[in-house]
Amino acid sequence: MTYCVGLLLNEGMVLLSDTRTNAGLDHISSYRKMFRFEQPGERTIVILTAGNLSTTQATLARLQEEIEHPEASGERSILLAPTMLKVAEIIGACLWSVRDAVDRRIRGEGQFGPASMIVAGQRKGGAMRMFLIYPEGNFIEATEDTPFLQVGEHKYGKPILDRMVRPDTSLADGQKAVLLSMDSTLRSNLSVGMPLDLATIRRDECRVGEQRRIEPGDAKFAKMSAAWSKALQDSFAKIRI
Amino acid sequence: MTYCVGLLLNEGMVLLSDTRTNAGLDHISSYRKMFRFEQPGERTIVILTAGNLSTTQATLARLQEEIEHPEASGERSILLAPTMLKVAEIIGACLWSVRDAVDRRIRGEGQFGPASMIVAGQRKGGAMRMFLIYPEGNFIEATEDTPFLQVGEHKYGKPILDRMVRPDTSLADGQKAVLLSMDSTLRSNLSVGMPLDLATIRRDECRVGEQRRIEPGDAKFAKMSAAWSKALQDSFAKIRI
């Protein structure tokens, strides 16, 4: 499986993904699940992927091809699309058509190729927007009421987001929240694994300001994880029932 | 859905269940999911149920009937079974046969009737044992390495159990851990709801020592929940990344 999460905050957007991919328990690999399409200052789009790897790779390859050959693609380049909504529509349609083609071939094997994605971005003059694209290509959007979106193994790490994330949460606190949400997920579910990819996009900068790969054994992450564990233990000891 | 959790600790066992049942979003009801079968001092068995309500109710009704008419049941009374392992086998077989009968009838409707259970108990002279009975009637047992079992919506509340529960956890801390695990689940998933049923069985007492229903608005639970929220917020504010 996978765990990816995105926050849509007043100050900007925070995105985090793991890298574990598995086809059965004895075929575990590491694959990047965060992809950036950008004309810095003009337009930035970050895609986080979950689900069938052949589906997500084929979808991204097709999106890339349409960016490189916009004349052939019939207005399917996400770097030329007039709005972020149109970007989400293009990605949703592409994801569905790839998945549908995969499904036709592997359905006979009792397997299916669904995948879902978080698409976050902003174009110059437009608003920051973040979408969750479902395997069928339809999508929902993050809002003030629900400022975070998750794909993959989302349940373990949801309680801390429910408690900590509001639209006025700072980018620094947003990074902390997604990392602690991931930390809980890593501890409870083997199908989610390091390294992690963390990206931050400040409002109206239309570029990824910070992108960081957090490797296994990363000192800062380990320290944060240990400090959070200790804080939880201390808080637990103090609570009365 | 449902969330039920049981801890097997050195000092005894702690069991907690919610009461929400839903058949679609507009048909929500409250049903007890904790059931006690007991000859105090001789044998205690507590069953927590998750899944299809008609399956769990029919299974419990059959178990009750076999207790009341042991002569007719061919040694299927869980109050007469020689060991807790045999108790788990009887319950597993009963659950599977009920579910199988339900499935045959409703499969045509595209619906299924699976259910799972946690069975915890001790008979005089035997060890405390706790089992998770799967919908197919097979089961696994809690051990020193894995001293807790969950059924239903288990993911939201698992991180806190992973961090806090060891076999040498006290009964008081065990109660705290399951209540906080439930609190996280209640916040993140609408299909789990108050009131709650909490039971504690001390080692070798062979009876439920404390059984408490926690109603919505219960002052102690609300206080604990608020204190935990505040402790998490304070800890979160102190963590550096």
Short mmCIF file of C-alpha atoms in Angstrom, two decimals:
data_model
loop_
_atom_site.label_atom_id
_atom_site.label_comp_id
_atom_site.label_asym_id
_atom_site.label_seq_id
_atom_site.Cartn_x
_atom_site.Cartn_y
_atom_site.Cartn_z
CA MET A 1 0.00 0.00 0.00
CA THR A 2 0.92 3.63 0.41
CA TYR A 3 0.21 6.65 2.51
CA CYS A 4 0.10 10.13 0.99
CA VAL A 5 -1.35 13.26 2.55
CA GLY A 6 -1.78 16.86 1.43
CA LEU A 7 -2.76 19.96 3.43
CA LEU A 8 -4.36 23.07 1.94
CA LEU A 9 -3.53 25.85 4.40
CA ASN A 10 -3.91 29.62 4.21
CA GLU A 11 -0.11 29.99 4.01
CA GLY A 12 0.35 27.30 1.38
CA MET A 13 0.30 23.57 0.77
CA VAL A 14 2.21 20.72 2.44
CA LEU A 15 2.57 17.32 0.75
CA LEU A 16 4.01 14.09 2.08
CA SER A 17 4.31 10.60 0.57
CA ASP A 18 5.99 7.34 1.48
CA THR A 19 7.77 5.18 -1.12
CA ARG A 20 6.87 1.58 -0.35
CA THR A 21 5.37 -0.54 -3.09
CA ASN A 22 4.53 -4.18 -2.70
CA ALA A 23 3.20 -6.91 -4.93
CA GLY A 24 2.73 -9.52 -2.26
CA LEU A 25 4.79 -9.58 0.91
CA ASP A 26 7.95 -10.90 -0.74
CA HIS A 27 8.13 -8.31 -3.49
CA ILE A 28 8.70 -4.99 -1.79
CA SER A 29 10.28 -2.08 -3.61
CA SER A 30 10.83 1.60 -3.18
CA TYR A 31 9.23 3.94 -5.73
CA ARG A 32 8.80 7.66 -5.67
CA LYS A 33 5.13 8.60 -5.34
CA MET A 34 5.56 12.38 -5.52
CA PHE A 35 5.85 14.01 -8.94
CA ARG A 36 6.34 17.65 -9.77
CA PHE A 37 5.32 19.44 -12.99
CA GLU A 38 6.40 23.03 -12.86
CA GLN A 39 7.17 26.28 -14.64
CA PRO A 40 8.57 28.04 -11.57
CA GLY A 41 6.71 31.24 -10.79
CA GLU A 42 4.10 30.53 -13.45
CA ARG A 43 2.59 27.21 -12.47
CA THR A 44 3.31 24.33 -10.10
CA ILE A 45 1.55 20.97 -9.95
CA VAL A 46 2.45 18.18 -7.53
CA ILE A 47 0.92 14.74 -7.90
CA LEU A 48 0.94 12.08 -5.15
CA THR A 49 0.03 8.54 -6.22
CA ALA A 50 -1.45 5.49 -4.50
CA GLY A 51 -2.56 2.13 -5.85
CA ASN A 52 -1.53 -0.07 -8.76
CA LEU A 53 2.01 0.91 -9.80
CA SER A 54 1.58 0.03 -13.47
CA THR A 55 -1.50 2.28 -13.59
CA THR A 56 0.16 5.25 -11.87
CA GLN A 57 3.38 4.94 -13.91
CA ALA A 58 1.50 4.69 -17.20
CA THR A 59 -0.68 7.68 -16.25
CA LEU A 60 2.33 9.82 -15.37
CA ALA A 61 4.16 8.78 -18.53
CA ARG A 62 1.16 9.79 -20.61
CA LEU A 63 0.84 13.15 -18.81
CA GLN A 64 4.57 13.75 -19.44
CA GLU A 65 4.22 12.86 -23.11
CA GLU A 66 1.34 15.26 -23.49
CA ILE A 67 3.43 18.01 -21.90
CA GLU A 68 6.30 17.32 -24.31
CA HIS A 69 4.10 17.07 -27.39
CA PRO A 70 1.24 19.45 -26.73
CA GLU A 71 0.56 19.81 -30.45
CA ALA A 72 -0.30 16.10 -30.69
CA SER A 73 -2.32 15.84 -27.54
CA GLY A 74 -5.36 17.93 -28.27
CA GLU A 75 -5.04 20.33 -25.33
CA ARG A 76 -4.19 17.65 -22.80
CA SER A 77 -0.99 19.24 -21.44
CA ILE A 78 -1.42 19.99 -17.75
CA LEU A 79 1.15 22.78 -18.08
CA LEU A 80 -1.06 24.54 -20.63
CA ALA A 81 -4.49 23.88 -19.13
CA PRO A 82 -6.27 27.16 -18.38
CA THR A 83 -7.27 26.31 -14.78
CA MET A 84 -6.38 23.89 -11.97
CA LEU A 85 -9.87 22.45 -12.34
CA LYS A 86 -9.04 21.59 -15.94
CA VAL A 87 -5.75 20.05 -14.75
CA ALA A 88 -7.69 17.78 -12.37
CA GLU A 89 -10.08 16.83 -15.20
CA ILE A 90 -7.21 15.94 -17.53
CA ILE A 91 -5.49 13.82 -14.86
CA GLY A 92 -8.77 12.14 -13.86
CA ALA A 93 -9.60 11.25 -17.47
CA CYS A 94 -6.07 9.96 -18.09
CA LEU A 95 -6.05 7.88 -14.88
CA TRP A 96 -9.41 6.35 -15.71
CA SER A 97 -8.50 5.49 -19.30
CA VAL A 98 -5.22 3.82 -18.24
CA ARG A 99 -6.90 1.93 -15.42
CA ASP A 100 -9.73 0.83 -17.69
CA ALA A 101 -7.24 -0.57 -20.22
CA VAL A 102 -5.31 -2.38 -17.47
CA ASP A 103 -8.51 -3.77 -15.98
CA ARG A 104 -9.70 -5.22 -19.27
CA ARG A 105 -6.50 -7.23 -19.50
CA ILE A 106 -6.07 -8.38 -15.90
CA ARG A 107 -9.67 -8.80 -14.83
CA GLY A 108 -9.51 -12.40 -15.95
CA GLU A 109 -6.73 -12.97 -13.41
CA GLY A 110 -8.97 -11.79 -10.57
CA GLN A 111 -6.83 -8.67 -10.18
CA PHE A 112 -7.65 -5.03 -10.70
CA GLY A 113 -5.56 -1.96 -11.34
CA PRO A 114 -7.18 0.90 -9.44
CA ALA A 115 -5.14 3.90 -8.37
CA SER A 116 -5.89 7.26 -6.82
CA MET A 117 -4.00 10.54 -6.70
CA ILE A 118 -3.74 13.81 -4.85
CA VAL A 119 -3.20 16.73 -7.23
CA ALA A 120 -2.09 20.03 -5.70
CA GLY A 121 -1.14 23.16 -7.51
CA GLN A 122 -1.49 26.79 -8.40
CA ARG A 123 -1.13 28.80 -11.60
CA LYS A 124 -0.20 32.48 -11.59
CA GLY A 125 -3.34 34.53 -11.04
CA GLY A 126 -5.34 31.53 -9.84
CA ALA A 127 -6.07 30.06 -6.42
CA MET A 128 -4.18 27.22 -4.76
CA ARG A 129 -6.28 24.09 -5.22
CA MET A 130 -5.96 20.49 -4.12
CA PHE A 131 -7.92 17.52 -5.47
CA LEU A 132 -8.28 13.85 -4.63
CA ILE A 133 -8.73 11.92 -7.88
CA TYR A 134 -10.60 8.64 -7.42
CA PRO A 135 -9.80 5.50 -9.43
CA GLU A 136 -12.80 6.24 -11.66
CA GLY A 137 -11.38 9.66 -12.56
CA ASN A 138 -13.92 11.74 -10.64
CA PHE A 139 -12.59 13.93 -7.84
CA ILE A 140 -13.21 15.95 -4.71
CA GLU A 141 -11.50 19.13 -3.58
CA ALA A 142 -10.00 20.23 -0.26
CA THR A 143 -11.88 23.13 1.31
CA GLU A 144 -11.80 25.33 4.41
CA ASP A 145 -13.94 22.76 6.20
CA THR A 146 -11.74 19.84 5.16
CA PRO A 147 -8.26 21.22 4.61
CA PHE A 148 -6.55 17.85 4.15
CA LEU A 149 -6.76 14.96 1.69
CA GLN A 150 -5.33 11.46 2.07
CA VAL A 151 -4.86 8.45 -0.21
CA GLY A 152 -3.76 4.90 0.64
CA GLU A 153 -3.58 3.71 4.25
CA HIS A 154 -5.27 6.81 5.62
CA LYS A 155 -6.94 5.66 8.83
CA TYR A 156 -3.98 5.29 11.23
CA GLY A 157 -2.83 8.84 10.62
CA LYS A 158 -6.23 10.55 10.46
CA PRO A 159 -6.87 11.18 14.19
CA ILE A 160 -3.89 13.52 14.54
CA LEU A 161 -4.92 15.46 11.41
CA ASP A 162 -8.49 15.72 12.69
CA ARG A 163 -7.15 17.27 15.89
CA MET A 164 -4.32 19.46 14.62
CA VAL A 165 -5.02 20.75 11.11
CA ARG A 166 -7.05 23.90 10.47
CA PRO A 167 -6.79 26.29 7.49
CA ASP A 168 -4.88 28.74 9.72
CA THR A 169 -2.31 26.11 10.78
CA SER A 170 1.17 27.41 9.88
CA LEU A 171 3.29 25.68 7.25
CA ALA A 172 5.75 24.59 9.96
CA ASP A 173 2.95 23.07 12.05
CA GLY A 174 1.51 21.54 8.89
CA GLN A 175 4.83 19.80 8.19
CA LYS A 176 4.88 18.58 11.78
CA ALA A 177 1.31 17.28 11.53
CA VAL A 178 1.86 15.31 8.31
CA LEU A 179 5.15 13.87 9.61
CA LEU A 180 3.54 12.74 12.89
CA SER A 181 0.57 11.37 10.94
CA MET A 182 3.04 9.39 8.81
CA ASP A 183 4.96 8.31 11.92
CA SER A 184 1.83 6.70 13.40
CA THR A 185 1.11 4.99 10.09
CA LEU A 186 4.66 3.65 9.73
CA ARG A 187 4.48 2.16 13.23
CA SER A 188 1.13 0.46 12.68
CA ASN A 189 1.29 -0.72 9.06
CA LEU A 190 4.16 -2.54 7.37
CA SER A 191 2.93 -1.72 3.87
CA VAL A 192 3.93 1.92 4.34
CA GLY A 193 7.69 2.58 4.47
CA MET A 194 10.58 5.04 4.40
CA PRO A 195 12.06 7.01 2.71
CA LEU A 196 9.54 9.85 2.64
CA ASP A 197 9.14 12.80 0.28
CA LEU A 198 8.05 16.11 1.79
CA ALA A 199 7.23 19.20 -0.26
CA THR A 200 5.97 22.65 0.61
CA ILE A 201 4.44 25.24 -1.72
CA ARG A 202 3.95 28.76 -0.37
CA ARG A 203 0.83 30.60 -1.44
CA ASP A 204 1.25 32.54 -4.71
CA GLU A 205 4.89 31.47 -5.22
CA CYS A 206 3.78 28.96 -7.90
CA ARG A 207 6.83 26.78 -7.22
CA VAL A 208 7.80 24.08 -4.72
CA GLY A 209 9.76 26.05 -2.14
CA GLU A 210 11.14 23.12 -0.24
CA GLN A 211 11.37 19.49 -1.24
CA ARG A 212 13.14 17.05 1.01
CA ARG A 213 13.70 13.30 0.96
CA ILE A 214 13.71 11.81 4.45
CA GLU A 215 15.80 8.63 4.42
CA PRO A 216 15.50 5.77 6.94
CA GLY A 217 17.57 6.78 9.96
CA ASP A 218 17.17 10.51 9.22
CA ALA A 219 18.32 12.11 12.48
CA LYS A 220 15.73 14.91 12.57
CA PHE A 221 12.83 12.59 11.82
CA ALA A 222 14.03 10.02 14.39
CA LYS A 223 14.36 12.74 17.01
CA MET A 224 10.89 14.10 16.27
CA SER A 225 9.43 10.60 16.36
CA ALA A 226 11.11 9.82 19.71
CA ALA A 227 10.05 13.17 21.18
CA TRP A 228 6.45 12.56 20.13
CA SER A 229 6.51 9.06 21.61
CA LYS A 230 7.85 10.40 24.88
CA ALA A 231 5.31 13.25 24.93
CA LEU A 232 2.49 10.75 24.35
CA GLN A 233 3.79 8.47 27.11
CA ASP A 234 4.08 11.41 29.53
CA SER A 235 0.62 12.70 28.63
CA PHE A 236 -0.82 9.21 28.97
CA ALA A 237 0.68 8.86 32.45
CA LYS A 238 -0.91 12.14 33.56
CA ILE A 239 -4.44 11.48 32.26
CA ARG A 240 -6.93 10.38 34.95
CA ILE A 241 -9.93 8.18 34.24
CA MET B 1 -19.52 -0.47 11.59
CA THR B 2 -18.21 -1.07 15.07
CA TYR B 3 -15.10 -0.83 17.16
CA CYS B 4 -14.33 -3.42 19.83
CA VAL B 5 -11.01 -3.99 21.56
CA GLY B 6 -9.73 -6.44 24.18
CA LEU B 7 -6.48 -6.42 26.17
CA LEU B 8 -4.87 -9.52 27.68
CA LEU B 9 -2.66 -8.18 30.48
CA ASN B 10 -0.81 -9.90 33.31
CA GLU B 11 -3.26 -8.45 35.84
CA GLY B 12 -6.37 -9.37 33.86
CA MET B 13 -8.42 -8.49 30.79
CA VAL B 14 -10.01 -5.20 29.68
CA LEU B 15 -12.80 -5.13 27.10
CA LEU B 16 -14.47 -2.19 25.38
CA SER B 17 -17.15 -1.96 22.70
CA ASP B 18 -19.22 0.75 21.09
CA THR B 19 -22.93 0.30 20.30
CA ARG B 20 -23.55 1.84 16.89
CA THR B 21 -25.15 -0.28 14.20
CA ASN B 22 -26.04 0.99 10.77
CA ALA B 23 -27.72 -0.40 7.71
CA GLY B 24 -27.00 2.50 5.42
CA LEU B 25 -26.55 6.02 6.68
CA ASP B 26 -30.22 6.65 7.42
CA HIS B 27 -30.78 3.57 9.52
CA ILE B 28 -28.62 3.97 12.60
CA SER B 29 -29.40 2.16 15.81
CA SER B 30 -27.82 1.39 19.14
CA TYR B 31 -27.21 -2.27 19.99
CA ARG B 32 -25.17 -3.81 22.75
CA LYS B 33 -22.13 -5.59 21.37
CA MET B 34 -20.76 -6.94 24.65
CA PHE B 35 -22.23 -10.17 26.02
CA ARG B 36 -21.38 -11.98 29.23
CA PHE B 37 -21.78 -15.69 29.95
CA GLU B 38 -20.77 -16.44 33.50
CA GLN B 39 -20.83 -18.72 36.51
CA PRO B 40 -19.14 -16.25 38.86
CA GLY B 41 -15.98 -17.67 40.39
CA GLU B 42 -16.14 -20.75 38.15
CA ARG B 43 -16.09 -19.41 34.63
CA THR B 44 -16.50 -16.13 32.81
CA ILE B 45 -16.78 -15.58 29.08
CA VAL B 46 -17.24 -12.16 27.44
CA ILE B 47 -18.02 -11.89 23.73
CA LEU B 48 -17.63 -8.68 21.70
CA THR B 49 -19.28 -8.64 18.28
CA ALA B 50 -18.70 -6.81 14.99
CA GLY B 51 -20.30 -7.16 11.59
CA ASN B 52 -23.70 -8.21 10.31
CA LEU B 53 -26.23 -7.76 13.13
CA SER B 54 -28.51 -10.61 12.06
CA THR B 55 -25.51 -12.95 12.06
CA THR B 56 -24.24 -11.91 15.49
CA GLN B 57 -27.71 -11.95 17.07
CA ALA B 58 -28.51 -15.38 15.66
CA THR B 59 -25.14 -16.73 16.81
CA LEU B 60 -25.64 -15.43 20.35
CA ALA B 61 -29.21 -16.73 20.47
CA ARG B 62 -27.97 -20.17 19.46
CA LEU B 63 -25.17 -20.13 22.03
CA GLN B 64 -27.74 -19.14 24.68
CA GLU B 65 -30.10 -21.91 23.64
CA GLU B 66 -27.30 -24.45 23.86
CA ILE B 67 -26.48 -23.23 27.37
CA GLU B 68 -30.14 -23.60 28.42
CA HIS B 69 -30.61 -26.99 26.82
CA PRO B 70 -27.22 -28.66 27.05
CA GLU B 71 -28.83 -32.10 26.80
CA ALA B 72 -30.12 -31.30 23.31
CA SER B 73 -27.06 -29.61 22.01
CA GLY B 74 -24.49 -32.39 21.91
CA GLU B 75 -21.87 -30.76 24.14
CA ARG B 76 -22.14 -27.32 22.55
CA SER B 77 -22.71 -25.36 25.77
CA ILE B 78 -19.91 -22.85 26.25
CA LEU B 79 -20.53 -22.97 30.01
CA LEU B 80 -19.76 -26.71 30.05
CA ALA B 81 -16.90 -26.83 27.54
CA PRO B 82 -13.76 -28.28 29.18
CA THR B 83 -11.38 -25.52 28.02
CA MET B 84 -11.40 -21.95 26.69
CA LEU B 85 -9.97 -23.31 23.44
CA LYS B 86 -13.05 -25.51 23.10
CA VAL B 87 -15.23 -22.46 23.87
CA ALA B 88 -13.57 -20.61 20.96
CA GLU B 89 -14.10 -23.62 18.69
CA ILE B 90 -17.80 -23.83 19.58
CA ILE B 91 -18.34 -20.11 18.98
CA GLY B 92 -16.34 -20.20 15.73
CA ALA B 93 -18.32 -23.15 14.39
CA CYS B 94 -21.63 -21.54 15.41
CA LEU B 95 -20.69 -18.18 13.84
CA TRP B 96 -19.66 -19.81 10.60
CA SER B 97 -22.79 -21.97 10.31
CA VAL B 98 -25.10 -18.99 10.94
CA ARG B 99 -23.19 -16.80 8.52
CA ASP B 100 -23.16 -19.51 5.88
CA ALA B 101 -26.94 -19.88 6.12
CA VAL B 102 -27.43 -16.09 5.91
CA ASP B 103 -25.06 -15.85 2.96
CA ARG B 104 -26.87 -18.50 0.95
CA ARG B 105 -30.04 -16.47 1.19
CA ILE B 106 -28.73 -12.94 0.65
CA ARG B 107 -25.90 -13.59 -1.79
CA GLY B 108 -28.36 -13.10 -4.62
CA GLU B 109 -28.95 -9.57 -3.36
CA GLY B 110 -25.25 -8.75 -3.63
CA GLN B 111 -24.99 -8.59 0.15
CA PHE B 112 -23.10 -10.72 2.62
CA GLY B 113 -23.45 -11.43 6.30
CA PRO B 114 -19.94 -11.73 7.74
CA ALA B 115 -19.26 -11.04 11.40
CA SER B 116 -16.29 -11.38 13.71
CA MET B 117 -15.97 -11.64 17.48
CA ILE B 118 -13.55 -11.25 20.34
CA VAL B 119 -13.98 -14.01 22.94
CA ALA B 120 -12.28 -13.48 26.30
CA GLY B 121 -12.55 -15.68 29.33
CA GLN B 122 -11.18 -17.90 32.03
CA ARG B 123 -12.39 -21.05 33.75
CA LYS B 124 -11.31 -21.98 37.27
CA GLY B 125 -7.96 -23.75 37.08
CA GLY B 126 -7.29 -22.61 33.51
CA ALA B 127 -5.49 -19.64 32.01
CA MET B 128 -7.04 -16.37 30.90
CA ARG B 129 -7.37 -16.53 27.12
CA MET B 130 -8.59 -14.16 24.45
CA PHE B 131 -9.46 -15.05 20.85
CA LEU B 132 -10.40 -13.17 17.70
CA ILE B 133 -12.91 -15.29 15.77
CA TYR B 134 -12.91 -14.56 12.04
CA PRO B 135 -16.08 -14.63 9.89
CA GLU B 136 -15.08 -18.09 8.65
CA GLY B 137 -14.97 -19.44 12.22
CA ASN B 138 -11.20 -19.83 12.45
CA PHE B 139 -9.43 -17.79 15.11
CA ILE B 140 -6.21 -16.31 16.47
CA GLU B 141 -5.23 -15.79 20.10
CA ALA B 142 -3.75 -12.83 21.99
CA THR B 143 -0.23 -13.51 23.26
CA GLU B 144 2.56 -11.78 25.19
CA ASP B 145 3.85 -10.39 21.90
CA THR B 146 0.44 -9.13 20.81
CA PRO B 147 -1.56 -8.47 23.96
CA PHE B 148 -4.52 -6.80 22.24
CA LEU B 149 -7.16 -7.81 19.70
CA GLN B 150 -9.49 -5.53 17.74
CA VAL B 151 -12.54 -6.03 15.52
CA GLY B 152 -14.39 -3.53 13.34
CA GLU B 153 -12.93 -0.09 12.59
CA HIS B 154 -9.58 -0.93 14.15
CA LYS B 155 -7.11 1.31 12.32
CA TYR B 156 -7.81 4.74 13.85
CA GLY B 157 -7.30 3.46 17.39
CA LYS B 158 -4.36 1.13 16.75
CA PRO B 159 -1.45 3.62 16.99
CA ILE B 160 -2.14 4.40 20.65
CA LEU B 161 -2.40 0.68 21.53
CA ASP B 162 0.85 -0.04 19.66
CA ARG B 163 2.56 2.58 21.79
CA MET B 164 0.96 2.05 25.20
CA VAL B 165 -0.07 -1.56 25.72
CA ARG B 166 2.35 -4.19 27.04
CA PRO B 167 1.50 -7.35 29.01
CA ASP B 168 2.68 -5.60 32.20
CA THR B 169 0.41 -2.59 31.63
CA SER B 170 -1.83 -2.18 34.71
CA LEU B 171 -5.59 -2.68 34.47
CA ALA B 172 -6.11 1.05 35.15
CA ASP B 173 -3.73 2.00 32.35
CA GLY B 174 -5.34 -0.64 30.15
CA GLN B 175 -8.74 0.98 30.69
CA LYS B 176 -7.23 4.34 29.86
CA ALA B 177 -5.61 2.98 26.69
CA VAL B 178 -8.79 1.39 25.31
CA LEU B 179 -10.87 4.48 26.13
CA LEU B 180 -8.38 6.79 24.38
CA SER B 181 -8.19 4.36 21.45
CA MET B 182 -12.00 4.53 21.25
CA ASP B 183 -11.94 8.31 21.62
CA SER B 184 -9.72 8.65 18.52
CA THR B 185 -12.00 6.30 16.61
CA LEU B 186 -15.18 8.14 17.62
CA ARG B 187 -13.67 11.43 16.41
CA SER B 188 -12.57 10.06 13.04
CA ASN B 189 -15.36 7.67 12.07
CA LEU B 190 -19.08 8.32 12.23
CA SER B 191 -19.97 4.63 12.07
CA VAL B 192 -18.67 4.11 15.61
CA GLY B 193 -20.78 5.72 18.36
CA MET B 194 -21.60 6.08 22.04
CA PRO B 195 -22.67 4.67 24.45
CA LEU B 196 -19.73 2.38 25.25
CA ASP B 197 -19.51 -0.80 27.31
CA LEU B 198 -16.37 -1.31 29.39
CA ALA B 199 -15.63 -4.50 31.33
CA THR B 200 -12.67 -5.65 33.41
CA ILE B 201 -11.86 -9.19 34.50
CA ARG B 202 -9.11 -9.63 37.10
CA ARG B 203 -6.83 -12.65 36.71
CA ASP B 204 -8.16 -15.78 38.40
CA GLU B 205 -11.37 -14.12 39.67
CA CYS B 206 -13.36 -15.84 36.90
CA ARG B 207 -15.97 -13.08 36.96
CA VAL B 208 -16.40 -9.63 35.44
CA GLY B 209 -15.25 -7.39 38.28
CA GLU B 210 -16.40 -4.13 36.79
CA GLN B 211 -18.83 -3.47 33.97
CA ARG B 212 -19.77 0.06 33.12
CA ARG B 213 -21.89 1.68 30.43
CA ILE B 214 -20.52 5.05 29.35
CA GLU B 215 -23.38 7.17 28.03
CA PRO B 216 -23.03 10.12 25.63
CA GLY B 217 -22.12 13.13 27.77
CA ASP B 218 -20.59 10.96 30.52
CA ALA B 219 -18.69 13.52 32.59
CA LYS B 220 -15.63 11.36 33.33
CA PHE B 221 -15.22 10.28 29.70
CA ALA B 222 -15.68 13.85 28.43
CA LYS B 223 -13.10 15.09 30.92
CA MET B 224 -10.61 12.41 29.92
CA SER B 225 -11.20 13.11 26.24
CA ALA B 226 -10.70 16.86 26.73
CA ALA B 227 -7.57 16.33 28.85
CA TRP B 228 -6.11 14.02 26.18
CA SER B 229 -6.87 16.54 23.45
CA LYS B 230 -5.21 19.29 25.44
CA ALA B 231 -2.19 17.11 26.22
CA LEU B 232 -1.82 16.28 22.52
CA GLN B 233 -2.09 19.95 21.55
CA ASP B 234 0.50 20.92 24.16
CA SER B 235 2.86 18.13 23.13
CA PHE B 236 2.39 19.02 19.46
CA ALA B 237 3.29 22.65 20.17
CA LYS B 238 6.51 21.58 21.92
CA ILE B 239 7.78 19.17 19.24
CA ARG B 240 10.46 20.61 16.98
CA ILE B 241 11.04 19.48 13.41
#
